[in-house]
XYZ file of C-alpha atoms in Angstrom:
739
model
C 72.332 -12.129 102.709
C 75.249 -9.312 101.715
C 75.890 -7.661 99.071
C 78.681 -4.849 98.085
C 79.111 -3.017 95.286
C 82.536 -0.972 94.832
C 82.625 2.433 93.763
C 86.541 3.586 92.939
C 84.672 6.949 91.409
C 83.829 9.275 93.958
C 81.425 11.099 91.705
C 79.195 7.902 91.304
C 75.762 8.376 92.649
C 74.280 5.080 92.290
C 74.334 1.851 93.700
C 72.280 -0.478 91.597
C 72.066 -3.976 92.709
C 69.953 -7.018 93.154
C 67.190 -7.113 95.718
C 68.434 -3.119 96.612
C 66.427 -0.191 96.842
C 65.997 1.837 93.540
C 68.670 3.826 92.321
C 66.828 7.227 93.153
C 67.115 6.414 97.282
C 70.928 6.026 96.549
C 71.533 9.862 95.110
C 73.886 11.722 96.272
C 75.777 15.387 95.324
C 79.084 15.315 97.136
C 81.543 15.465 93.574
C 84.441 14.478 96.042
C 85.257 11.405 98.324
C 85.195 12.770 101.805
C 87.103 9.876 103.632
C 89.262 7.726 102.240
C 87.311 4.501 102.597
C 83.208 4.800 103.220
C 81.266 2.087 103.830
C 77.343 2.758 103.472
C 75.194 -0.181 104.356
C 70.948 -0.323 104.300
C 68.539 -3.123 104.747
C 65.809 -4.199 102.683
C 64.249 -7.490 103.669
C 66.396 -9.820 104.739
C 69.512 -8.581 102.508
C 71.840 -6.119 103.939
C 73.254 -4.343 100.935
C 76.271 -1.772 100.475
C 78.389 0.741 98.897
C 82.098 0.960 99.256
C 83.718 4.312 98.314
C 87.497 4.628 98.373
C 90.383 6.794 97.399
C 92.325 4.955 94.546
C 95.532 6.578 95.147
C 95.565 4.064 98.090
C 93.660 1.338 97.621
C 93.056 -0.895 94.399
C 90.128 -2.863 93.901
C 91.428 -6.230 94.713
C 92.015 -4.713 98.213
C 89.078 -3.564 98.760
C 87.873 -6.741 97.375
C 89.433 -8.722 99.935
C 88.203 -6.301 102.786
C 84.805 -6.803 101.911
C 85.202 -10.244 101.798
C 86.634 -10.009 105.340
C 83.513 -8.080 106.492
C 81.403 -10.482 104.929
C 82.962 -13.580 106.728
C 82.469 -11.441 109.950
C 78.949 -10.801 109.650
C 78.225 -14.200 109.098
C 79.670 -15.642 112.232
C 78.414 -12.606 114.188
C 75.120 -13.840 113.457
C 75.803 -17.345 113.566
C 76.978 -17.206 117.165
C 76.122 -13.815 118.733
C 77.058 -15.002 122.187
C 80.588 -15.464 120.874
C 82.642 -12.451 121.985
C 83.594 -10.307 118.407
C 87.581 -10.780 118.277
C 87.223 -14.483 118.483
C 85.801 -15.131 115.464
C 88.073 -15.855 111.850
C 88.042 -13.210 109.281
C 90.140 -15.841 106.720
C 88.168 -17.836 104.400
C 89.212 -21.247 104.171
C 90.281 -20.203 100.258
C 92.503 -17.858 101.986
C 94.072 -20.390 104.511
C 94.353 -22.679 101.619
C 96.576 -19.948 100.401
C 99.054 -18.913 103.490
C 99.685 -22.628 103.353
C 100.372 -23.009 99.998
C 103.132 -19.723 100.464
C 104.367 -22.127 103.334
C 104.662 -25.016 101.151
C 108.642 -25.083 102.011
C 108.972 -28.834 103.188
C 112.477 -30.448 101.167
C 114.511 -33.188 101.987
C 116.576 -32.461 105.688
C 120.276 -32.396 104.772
C 122.066 -34.661 107.184
C 125.816 -34.122 106.213
C 127.101 -31.521 108.549
C 129.234 -28.362 107.369
C 132.479 -30.137 108.835
C 132.110 -33.332 107.283
C 131.119 -31.401 103.965
C 134.699 -29.946 104.398
C 136.620 -32.744 105.086
C 135.416 -34.311 102.132
C 136.834 -31.176 100.149
C 140.070 -30.758 101.551
C 140.374 -34.602 100.753
C 139.620 -34.348 97.336
C 141.397 -30.979 96.445
C 144.002 -30.786 98.790
C 145.911 -28.096 96.413
C 142.877 -25.990 95.342
C 143.305 -22.542 97.433
C 141.269 -22.012 100.901
C 142.247 -19.262 102.066
C 143.548 -16.114 101.705
C 144.349 -12.656 103.948
C 146.785 -9.529 102.953
C 149.896 -11.748 104.537
C 149.332 -15.341 103.825
C 147.575 -17.938 101.161
C 146.305 -21.907 102.415
C 145.280 -24.021 100.574
C 142.780 -27.128 101.475
C 145.569 -29.603 102.555
C 147.133 -26.882 104.878
C 143.656 -25.453 106.222
C 142.223 -29.272 106.539
C 145.584 -30.664 108.296
C 145.587 -27.718 111.160
C 141.986 -28.046 111.059
C 141.937 -32.127 111.610
C 144.679 -31.905 114.554
C 142.651 -28.928 116.620
C 139.608 -30.822 116.648
C 142.032 -34.042 117.617
C 143.488 -32.215 120.419
C 140.006 -30.462 121.775
C 138.389 -33.874 121.494
C 141.311 -35.041 124.322
C 140.039 -32.141 126.323
C 136.900 -33.206 126.593
C 135.180 -31.611 123.648
C 132.190 -33.271 122.695
C 128.297 -32.768 122.174
C 126.920 -29.997 124.431
C 130.610 -28.805 125.025
C 130.728 -24.539 124.326
C 134.076 -23.630 123.181
C 134.455 -19.763 123.236
C 136.857 -18.225 120.381
C 138.299 -14.749 120.910
C 140.290 -14.357 117.554
C 141.470 -11.728 115.043
C 140.309 -12.324 111.288
C 143.028 -14.485 110.087
C 143.342 -18.399 109.206
C 143.298 -19.052 113.086
C 139.474 -18.206 113.248
C 138.118 -20.582 110.323
C 140.154 -23.009 111.864
C 138.946 -22.973 115.436
C 135.380 -22.837 114.263
C 135.494 -25.899 112.175
C 138.099 -27.890 114.749
C 135.187 -27.264 117.236
C 132.476 -28.517 115.272
C 134.656 -31.765 114.227
C 135.052 -31.993 117.927
C 130.981 -32.278 118.542
C 131.337 -28.730 120.464
C 129.391 -25.491 119.582
C 131.261 -22.342 119.378
C 130.700 -19.125 120.986
C 132.081 -16.504 118.752
C 133.750 -13.270 120.761
C 134.892 -9.884 118.826
C 138.153 -9.452 120.259
C 137.150 -5.457 119.949
C 134.499 -5.690 122.176
C 135.067 -3.948 125.649
C 136.162 -5.669 128.156
C 133.499 -5.831 130.534
C 131.339 -7.191 127.234
C 133.275 -10.164 127.109
C 133.775 -10.649 130.574
C 129.342 -10.628 131.361
C 129.478 -13.067 127.717
C 131.917 -15.834 129.278
C 130.217 -15.322 133.004
C 127.191 -16.135 131.558
C 127.570 -18.460 128.833
C 130.229 -20.399 130.882
C 132.028 -22.100 128.616
C 134.974 -25.310 129.037
C 137.531 -23.468 126.622
C 138.323 -20.332 125.493
C 140.824 -20.439 121.970
C 142.265 -17.231 121.006
C 144.905 -15.333 119.360
C 143.762 -11.854 120.114
C 146.761 -9.520 121.360
C 144.729 -8.745 124.535
C 142.632 -11.600 125.109
C 139.695 -11.193 127.965
C 140.646 -11.753 131.382
C 138.610 -15.104 132.585
C 139.116 -17.981 134.904
C 138.186 -20.511 132.005
C 141.177 -22.647 130.393
C 142.739 -20.577 127.632
C 144.578 -22.086 124.525
C 146.561 -19.884 122.611
C 145.745 -20.721 118.514
C 149.398 -18.760 117.826
C 151.786 -21.036 119.747
C 149.966 -23.875 120.310
C 151.941 -27.209 119.141
C 149.473 -29.547 117.107
C 152.053 -31.645 115.654
C 151.416 -34.848 117.500
C 148.047 -35.184 116.446
C 146.918 -36.794 113.244
C 145.927 -34.571 110.194
C 142.662 -36.462 109.675
C 139.226 -35.806 110.906
C 137.970 -37.418 114.507
C 135.363 -39.641 114.077
C 131.621 -37.570 114.296
C 129.593 -37.685 117.527
C 127.395 -34.755 117.674
C 123.830 -34.992 115.731
C 121.030 -32.650 114.260
C 120.080 -32.058 118.143
C 123.565 -31.128 119.382
C 124.451 -27.704 119.834
C 126.108 -25.652 116.479
C 126.866 -21.956 118.373
C 125.975 -19.762 120.874
C 125.664 -16.566 120.043
C 124.888 -13.265 121.893
C 122.817 -9.958 121.085
C 121.818 -7.327 122.986
C 119.260 -8.040 125.999
C 116.676 -5.689 127.334
C 117.565 -6.369 130.619
C 120.507 -4.395 130.748
C 122.780 -7.866 129.908
C 123.134 -9.381 126.689
C 121.442 -12.564 125.931
C 122.615 -15.988 124.346
C 121.107 -17.618 121.746
C 121.580 -21.396 121.365
C 121.538 -22.834 118.088
C 120.938 -26.224 116.851
C 123.073 -28.299 114.423
C 119.902 -29.143 111.932
C 119.058 -25.197 111.719
C 122.842 -24.854 111.012
C 123.429 -28.128 108.502
C 119.371 -26.921 106.637
C 120.372 -22.982 106.299
C 124.250 -23.758 104.540
C 122.298 -26.402 102.122
C 119.390 -24.168 101.224
C 122.226 -21.175 100.161
C 124.087 -23.617 98.584
C 121.024 -24.808 96.570
C 119.624 -21.389 95.820
C 123.219 -19.687 94.849
C 125.448 -22.503 93.788
C 128.406 -21.442 94.893
C 131.591 -23.697 93.017
C 135.388 -24.074 93.637
C 136.308 -21.003 91.627
C 133.935 -18.507 93.721
C 136.321 -16.331 96.143
C 133.659 -15.531 99.562
C 134.431 -12.360 101.134
C 134.570 -12.753 105.403
C 134.517 -9.334 106.619
C 131.301 -9.493 109.180
C 132.180 -9.567 112.964
C 131.941 -13.307 114.717
C 129.764 -11.694 116.954
C 127.013 -11.362 114.218
C 125.442 -14.544 112.986
C 125.993 -13.502 109.241
C 129.639 -14.566 109.792
C 128.380 -18.436 110.188
C 127.415 -18.390 106.520
C 130.937 -16.299 105.486
C 133.288 -18.825 107.797
C 131.147 -22.138 106.776
C 129.747 -21.917 103.323
C 132.716 -21.505 100.914
C 134.853 -24.454 102.579
C 131.792 -26.863 102.770
C 131.989 -26.505 98.701
C 135.184 -26.071 98.234
C 135.541 -22.103 97.134
C 138.311 -19.568 98.473
C 137.536 -17.622 101.697
C 139.013 -14.156 101.605
C 139.925 -12.493 104.879
C 139.565 -8.823 105.461
C 142.176 -7.179 107.582
C 141.119 -7.083 111.160
C 139.618 -3.441 111.615
C 138.958 -2.750 108.061
C 135.499 -4.513 107.352
C 133.812 -1.471 106.848
C 136.540 0.276 105.357
C 135.261 1.254 101.632
C 138.698 1.997 100.332
C 140.237 -1.002 101.410
C 137.352 -3.634 100.285
C 137.688 -1.740 97.040
C 140.840 -2.567 96.999
C 140.616 -5.827 98.349
C 137.878 -6.925 96.210
C 139.879 -5.784 92.953
C 142.985 -7.502 93.845
C 141.729 -11.175 95.146
C 138.583 -11.589 92.921
C 136.435 -11.813 95.581
C 132.729 -12.722 93.610
C 130.348 -13.092 96.809
C 130.209 -10.371 99.439
C 127.437 -10.045 102.440
C 126.675 -6.040 103.347
C 124.697 -4.461 105.865
C 122.809 -1.675 103.602
C 124.398 1.342 105.422
C 127.897 -0.205 104.891
C 126.911 -1.244 100.600
C 125.920 2.629 100.794
C 129.694 3.818 101.370
C 131.070 0.765 99.395
C 129.222 2.494 96.528
C 130.388 5.909 97.491
C 133.579 4.882 96.933
C 135.179 6.626 93.730
C 136.686 3.302 92.239
C 133.590 1.017 92.962
C 133.023 0.187 88.988
C 136.596 -1.183 88.943
C 135.495 -4.110 91.495
C 134.082 -6.214 88.399
C 134.998 -9.421 89.991
C 132.001 -9.199 92.047
C 129.015 -11.484 90.920
C 126.800 -11.518 93.739
C 126.004 -9.065 97.008
C 123.510 -10.456 99.772
C 122.047 -7.876 102.106
C 120.879 -8.453 105.485
C 120.769 -6.918 108.798
C 118.701 -3.573 108.203
C 115.868 -2.563 105.712
C 117.143 -2.530 102.010
C 115.909 0.368 100.489
C 114.985 0.399 97.416
C 116.948 3.445 96.069
C 119.951 1.795 97.517
C 119.204 -1.572 95.721
C 118.917 0.107 92.201
C 121.862 2.496 92.997
C 123.886 -0.992 93.131
C 122.023 -2.826 90.208
C 122.870 0.455 87.961
C 126.807 0.337 89.512
C 128.115 -3.104 89.287
C 127.072 -6.568 86.873
C 125.861 -7.959 90.104
C 122.782 -10.319 91.694
C 121.544 -8.747 94.523
C 119.530 -11.036 97.275
C 118.020 -9.136 100.412
C 117.864 -11.857 103.245
C 116.267 -11.626 106.308
C 116.296 -13.687 109.656
C 116.780 -12.606 113.422
C 119.481 -14.349 115.753
C 117.116 -16.418 117.733
C 117.183 -18.766 113.634
C 119.684 -19.858 111.875
C 121.017 -16.620 110.201
C 118.284 -16.633 107.684
C 114.700 -17.403 107.256
C 113.401 -15.469 104.074
C 114.871 -14.808 100.703
C 114.555 -12.144 97.811
C 116.304 -11.601 94.656
C 116.134 -7.450 93.822
C 115.185 -6.865 90.512
C 114.821 -3.569 88.482
C 111.152 -3.655 88.975
C 111.490 -3.172 92.684
C 111.709 0.609 93.011
C 109.031 0.778 95.471
C 109.985 -1.511 98.199
C 112.444 -3.971 98.602
C 110.623 -7.329 100.307
C 111.554 -9.402 102.703
C 110.586 -12.187 100.356
C 109.669 -15.471 100.872
C 110.331 -18.843 103.585
C 113.540 -20.947 102.505
C 113.762 -24.315 102.731
C 111.947 -25.783 105.699
C 111.426 -22.510 107.240
C 107.821 -21.336 107.798
C 106.653 -17.991 108.540
C 103.152 -16.841 109.856
C 101.906 -13.169 110.553
C 100.035 -13.091 113.680
C 97.241 -10.564 114.925
C 97.830 -9.706 119.181
C 95.855 -12.716 120.029
C 98.322 -14.991 117.711
C 95.752 -15.734 114.913
C 96.736 -15.283 111.816
C 96.177 -11.969 109.896
C 94.697 -11.636 106.287
C 96.597 -10.398 103.280
C 97.721 -7.541 103.418
C 97.284 -6.767 107.243
C 100.144 -6.251 109.374
C 100.800 -8.228 112.052
C 103.888 -9.824 113.974
C 106.115 -12.213 112.282
C 106.670 -15.872 113.581
C 108.775 -18.360 112.540
C 108.576 -22.396 112.728
C 110.459 -25.280 111.223
C 114.331 -26.076 111.895
C 115.584 -23.182 111.856
C 114.460 -21.870 115.215
C 117.165 -21.516 117.854
C 116.878 -23.922 121.215
C 116.227 -20.886 123.358
C 118.167 -18.556 125.726
C 121.005 -19.081 127.999
C 119.993 -19.446 131.280
C 116.856 -17.982 130.762
C 113.680 -20.217 130.601
C 111.393 -17.747 130.993
C 112.382 -15.434 128.177
C 112.366 -18.089 126.285
C 108.846 -19.399 126.909
C 107.677 -15.723 126.190
C 109.282 -15.781 122.723
C 109.396 -19.606 122.083
C 105.590 -20.394 121.899
C 103.639 -23.566 121.582
C 101.464 -22.795 118.837
C 99.110 -25.282 116.536
C 100.779 -23.437 113.590
C 104.701 -24.141 114.901
C 103.744 -28.159 113.282
C 105.728 -30.693 113.728
C 108.274 -31.909 115.292
C 108.186 -29.284 118.708
C 105.223 -27.372 117.549
C 106.765 -24.068 118.348
C 106.702 -20.449 117.177
C 109.040 -17.722 117.668
C 108.116 -14.244 117.988
C 109.819 -11.970 116.520
C 108.625 -8.641 117.297
C 108.978 -7.577 113.470
C 106.003 -6.505 112.035
C 105.285 -7.666 108.762
C 102.257 -8.096 105.957
C 101.841 -10.963 103.174
C 100.869 -9.545 99.682
C 98.740 -10.745 97.002
C 101.255 -12.159 95.642
C 102.927 -14.239 98.591
C 105.210 -12.016 99.348
C 106.288 -10.876 102.991
C 106.943 -7.292 103.455
C 108.546 -5.468 106.691
C 106.758 -3.077 108.631
C 109.723 -2.236 111.320
C 109.148 -3.174 114.718
C 106.661 -3.731 117.595
C 108.840 -2.993 120.804
C 112.061 -0.628 121.778
C 115.010 -2.604 119.580
C 116.401 -1.027 116.989
C 119.109 -1.675 114.135
C 122.265 0.832 114.285
C 124.575 -0.162 111.224
C 123.203 -3.602 111.297
C 123.405 -3.942 115.228
C 120.809 -5.046 116.945
C 120.290 -3.128 120.219
C 117.246 -2.843 122.929
C 117.455 0.452 123.667
C 116.777 -0.458 127.361
C 120.237 -2.290 127.415
C 121.976 0.790 127.077
C 119.211 2.895 129.047
C 120.608 -0.137 132.081
C 124.459 0.861 131.280
C 123.602 4.494 131.782
C 121.527 3.881 135.411
C 124.914 1.559 136.574
C 126.930 4.781 136.176
C 124.301 6.619 138.576
C 125.256 9.515 136.804
C 121.630 10.999 136.512
C 118.353 10.967 138.585
C 116.851 8.986 135.603
C 117.442 8.606 131.947
C 116.055 7.323 128.683
C 117.584 6.622 125.303
C 115.829 6.806 121.995
C 116.856 6.107 118.309
C 116.814 9.078 116.302
C 118.483 9.763 112.517
C 121.881 11.098 112.649
C 123.385 13.633 110.566
C 124.104 11.003 107.559
C 120.385 10.125 107.676
C 121.336 7.123 109.211
C 119.931 5.747 113.265
C 121.545 6.906 115.845
C 120.868 6.687 120.103
C 120.505 9.993 122.082
C 120.593 9.902 125.794
C 118.224 12.081 127.644
C 119.351 12.746 131.337
C 117.305 14.171 133.980
C 120.207 16.019 136.528
C 119.743 15.537 140.209
C 119.057 18.626 142.169
C 122.360 20.829 142.597
C 124.004 18.666 140.564
C 124.908 18.994 135.839
C 125.079 15.408 134.085
C 128.174 14.441 132.188
C 128.180 15.581 128.529
C 128.517 13.255 125.485
C 132.298 12.728 125.302
C 132.292 12.049 129.547
C 129.402 9.797 128.810
C 130.685 7.930 125.524
C 133.981 7.079 127.483
C 132.438 5.748 130.249
C 130.016 3.400 128.384
C 133.033 2.119 126.359
C 134.231 -0.116 128.694
C 131.138 -1.866 128.660
C 129.108 -1.639 125.217
C 130.752 -1.866 121.909
C 130.792 1.455 119.645
C 127.633 0.993 118.010
C 125.511 1.312 121.345
C 127.178 4.563 122.530
C 124.872 7.767 122.368
C 126.157 10.134 119.675
C 124.422 12.986 122.022
C 123.764 13.530 125.072
C 120.134 15.947 125.860
C 119.813 17.722 129.306
C 116.017 17.597 130.371
C 114.389 18.543 133.494
C 112.108 15.271 133.170
C 111.056 12.055 131.273
C 108.008 13.237 129.296
C 105.408 10.574 129.986
C 102.161 9.523 128.544
C 98.824 9.190 130.459
C 99.169 5.435 131.390
C 102.463 6.591 132.547
C 105.043 5.434 129.804
C 107.881 7.167 128.172
C 106.183 9.402 125.539
C 109.225 9.289 122.892
C 107.646 11.647 120.414
C 107.556 14.446 123.251
C 111.437 13.787 123.797
C 113.231 17.096 122.259
C 115.833 17.145 119.427
C 119.203 16.308 120.351
C 119.948 19.873 118.813
C 118.739 21.480 121.191
C 121.495 21.042 123.155
C 124.080 18.714 125.036
C 125.822 19.999 128.677
C 129.087 20.705 128.668
C 129.628 21.564 124.823
C 131.088 25.123 126.335
C 132.876 27.741 124.230
C 134.429 26.626 121.109
C 138.151 26.675 120.702
C 139.965 28.388 117.668
C 139.630 27.632 114.202
C 142.367 26.223 112.698
C 145.412 27.578 111.619
C 147.218 25.570 109.158
C 146.347 24.296 105.612
C 146.018 21.076 106.661
C 143.958 21.876 109.490
C 141.643 24.014 107.399
C 141.236 21.009 104.876
C 140.626 18.511 107.472
C 138.015 20.281 109.152
C 136.332 20.745 105.959
C 136.241 17.569 104.931
C 134.827 16.512 108.634
C 132.096 19.363 108.116
C 131.303 17.950 104.626
C 131.045 14.339 105.911
C 128.921 15.113 109.344
C 127.051 17.826 107.575
C 127.297 20.368 110.735
C 129.591 22.949 111.182
C 132.877 22.240 113.471
C 134.292 25.231 114.482
C 137.292 24.044 116.729
C 140.456 22.175 116.207
C 140.053 20.332 119.022
C 136.821 19.332 118.840
C 136.124 15.181 119.042
C 134.870 13.638 115.522
C 132.999 11.076 117.581
C 131.328 13.991 119.942
C 129.888 15.365 116.720
C 128.107 12.846 115.941
C 130.478 10.728 113.979
C 130.886 6.755 114.136
C 133.091 4.305 112.020
C 131.040 4.355 108.986
C 131.182 8.312 108.623
C 134.793 7.768 109.848
C 135.694 5.486 106.678
C 133.923 8.769 104.401
C 136.840 10.837 106.243
C 139.866 8.535 105.514
C 138.844 7.974 101.636
C 138.390 12.109 101.699
C 141.688 12.311 102.937
C 143.408 10.299 99.941
C 141.278 11.708 97.171
C 141.763 14.928 98.601
C 145.400 15.353 99.772
C 146.402 12.217 98.636
C 146.986 10.831 102.031
C 146.035 6.515 102.931
C 145.677 6.975 106.748
C 144.319 3.554 108.145
C 141.285 3.680 109.696
C 142.065 2.707 113.007
C 144.291 6.813 112.893
C 141.328 8.853 112.993
C 140.146 6.328 116.206
C 143.872 7.474 117.569
C 143.753 11.201 116.577
C 139.805 12.189 116.686
C 140.108 15.664 116.719
C 141.091 17.732 113.516
C 144.287 18.815 115.129
C 145.713 15.897 115.831
C 144.517 14.262 112.617
C 146.301 17.144 110.854
C 149.321 16.289 112.484
C 149.130 12.819 111.368
C 148.794 13.585 107.643
C 152.016 16.657 108.197
C 153.918 13.794 109.206
C 152.909 11.595 106.799
C 153.451 14.314 103.699
C 157.348 14.742 105.425
C 157.702 10.956 105.426
C 158.095 11.001 108.847
C 155.080 8.238 109.297
C 155.533 4.753 108.331
C 151.888 4.232 109.568
C 150.392 5.700 106.451
C 151.687 6.182 102.737
C 151.208 8.898 99.779
C 149.413 7.872 97.403
C 148.147 8.865 93.936
C 144.942 7.565 91.663
C 145.943 5.553 88.979
C 144.177 3.854 86.254
C 143.053 0.750 87.619
C 143.212 -1.287 84.378
C 147.084 -0.518 83.746
C 147.544 -1.135 87.777
C 145.787 -4.956 87.011
C 147.937 -5.127 83.857
C 150.821 -4.825 85.917
C 149.695 -6.999 88.633
C 148.933 -10.011 85.895
C 152.705 -9.633 84.350
C 154.416 -9.571 88.098
C 155.703 -13.037 87.586
C 157.557 -11.709 84.388
C 159.308 -8.959 85.219
C 162.645 -7.969 86.791
C 162.661 -5.725 89.931
C 163.792 -2.312 87.650
C 160.667 -2.959 85.845
C 158.813 -3.280 87.711
C 160.007 -0.136 89.624
C 159.636 1.397 86.260
C 156.389 0.739 85.959
C 155.278 2.049 89.454
C 156.861 5.476 88.344
C 154.991 5.003 85.496
C 151.406 4.341 87.027
C 152.065 6.646 89.848
C 153.410 9.890 87.549
C 156.819 10.097 89.744
C 155.030 9.986 93.053
C 156.203 8.197 96.258
C 153.581 5.135 96.634
């Protein structure tokens, strides 16, 4: 028999109870709690009685009550089976197991109509509805459907069908959704390749995936021996404008997408069609997109968020708005695009959302009704700021690449001020929190998050060993294949059946929403053969967000490359988010007693980076002085020289958008984001600004802030005005400035 009494008041002196000792036996004079949690037990005949003291700032009575229940369960099991190891006993009661099953009761009718068939039906039913909008053109569903069906027939004629992988390396133009849907209609699976990836990375992916074809409209397509079709010049007029008969089943692949790999090379994830069909059906059931909605597609096709951005709108007859290539993280452009095109639904990685909310005109994005966040942990402060700024629904989604996009969801409210949870499992997906023995943990106890259900990927391309390691057979997997995917993410169940994210259990990190294995970056540095040893760690950057730091051990008599040199060498192989923002030279890598890298002992990057050398002279013109001041504000560090490189000082694409926004609002100059990448020093950027002001640079424009309502009214009346009236209105809006 076990009996415990709970005391949240540390001044309590007595623990009376039936069958226990008299109160005089337990008198204690401490006056305050010595520890956060104290368990005191005593024997009395055949009874074990106990007293619990706990710090109410850390625990509540319900949590401590669960701890006592688990302790009682363990003691009962241990005395019943004293010959078994302690860790083999179950802490969960039958009631708790039943509760976990209830929280995972997500079974729903499995949708059977694939997204490409839903799209074909919409194109046939509403041919004159607007399907695609970009800065340059507008497509109806008639044109969208016809082009897609013709390309699907062409691919079918080239042998594309179930099991065939077709690579797509295309800019964010109408060619991209046409190619993706046509591959699915032909029965194949698409392999997305971001045309901005370094050539070596594209080559590595193509070599590993071995697609049958490559579809591209990129100005500089990847060099490969894969048969290539140019989407911009392909003549499809001989093919019918109706969809080919379907041939694929739910077990066939829908797409193959690559993510960072700990071996130093990216790894491909094979996602079947049934998971994709289920995911899109769940999203439509949850959010009820209508043909009046406009969904912004701005995510790189290298990330699986782009899958629903590309496929959800055409499946329900909504309009897809295509952000211009290279401007998907530019807050000024995004605010303007939302306002111009009436976007209602948009996805943000939290770090990009923060940049968006910092734009002075963000309140003018009034058409937004729904914001979806995923890719990084969403902080409660950022979430509440969005809800206070715009009248939108905010949904926090979570899912690894090894599942069909997302597996949990949570509608954020004004009450989520301390933490934004992962939420609850979506339809036909189950979530389990497991300990190191792959047993379920009790409510509130951290463990590794594991997934089961129809959303799981098939595995990794050509990696049966890694597939077997991460996709394990387990009784919790259930039907049909009994598999669990071990995510490596740490989580816990709350008492209300909601999952909370607690970080990673390995060396995987997220940088600006990009999933990165630190080992992949370290392997790329090792391949350069520039140091005796190296390590890569994630540290807070100047803006508080995660950045990468490279620690290099020099060879005797040699030095290691500086930040700029190392970044330039790595850039031919790794995307921008993978590049270290600082290099620190160390005599040796610190190790733990077990011989592993001791990350906590690595020095702070501010201790010095090799190769910085003496600073050049300061600014010599007013424009250089203004640009330098903007850089210092954005980077939150001194910038002494006009020849300092923005990216070598810790800058990255998100901080670059802040510089561009400050140039616009401080100097009245609207420069495309790409110009900061082309002119990454204070001196070079100042020359761009001066040239633009003098009217010698057509790549940007002089702007002046105008009343958004007045501008919107003018846009609404354009069709009714003459050219002269439009010019008069523009002059009035811009107060005579060139615009």
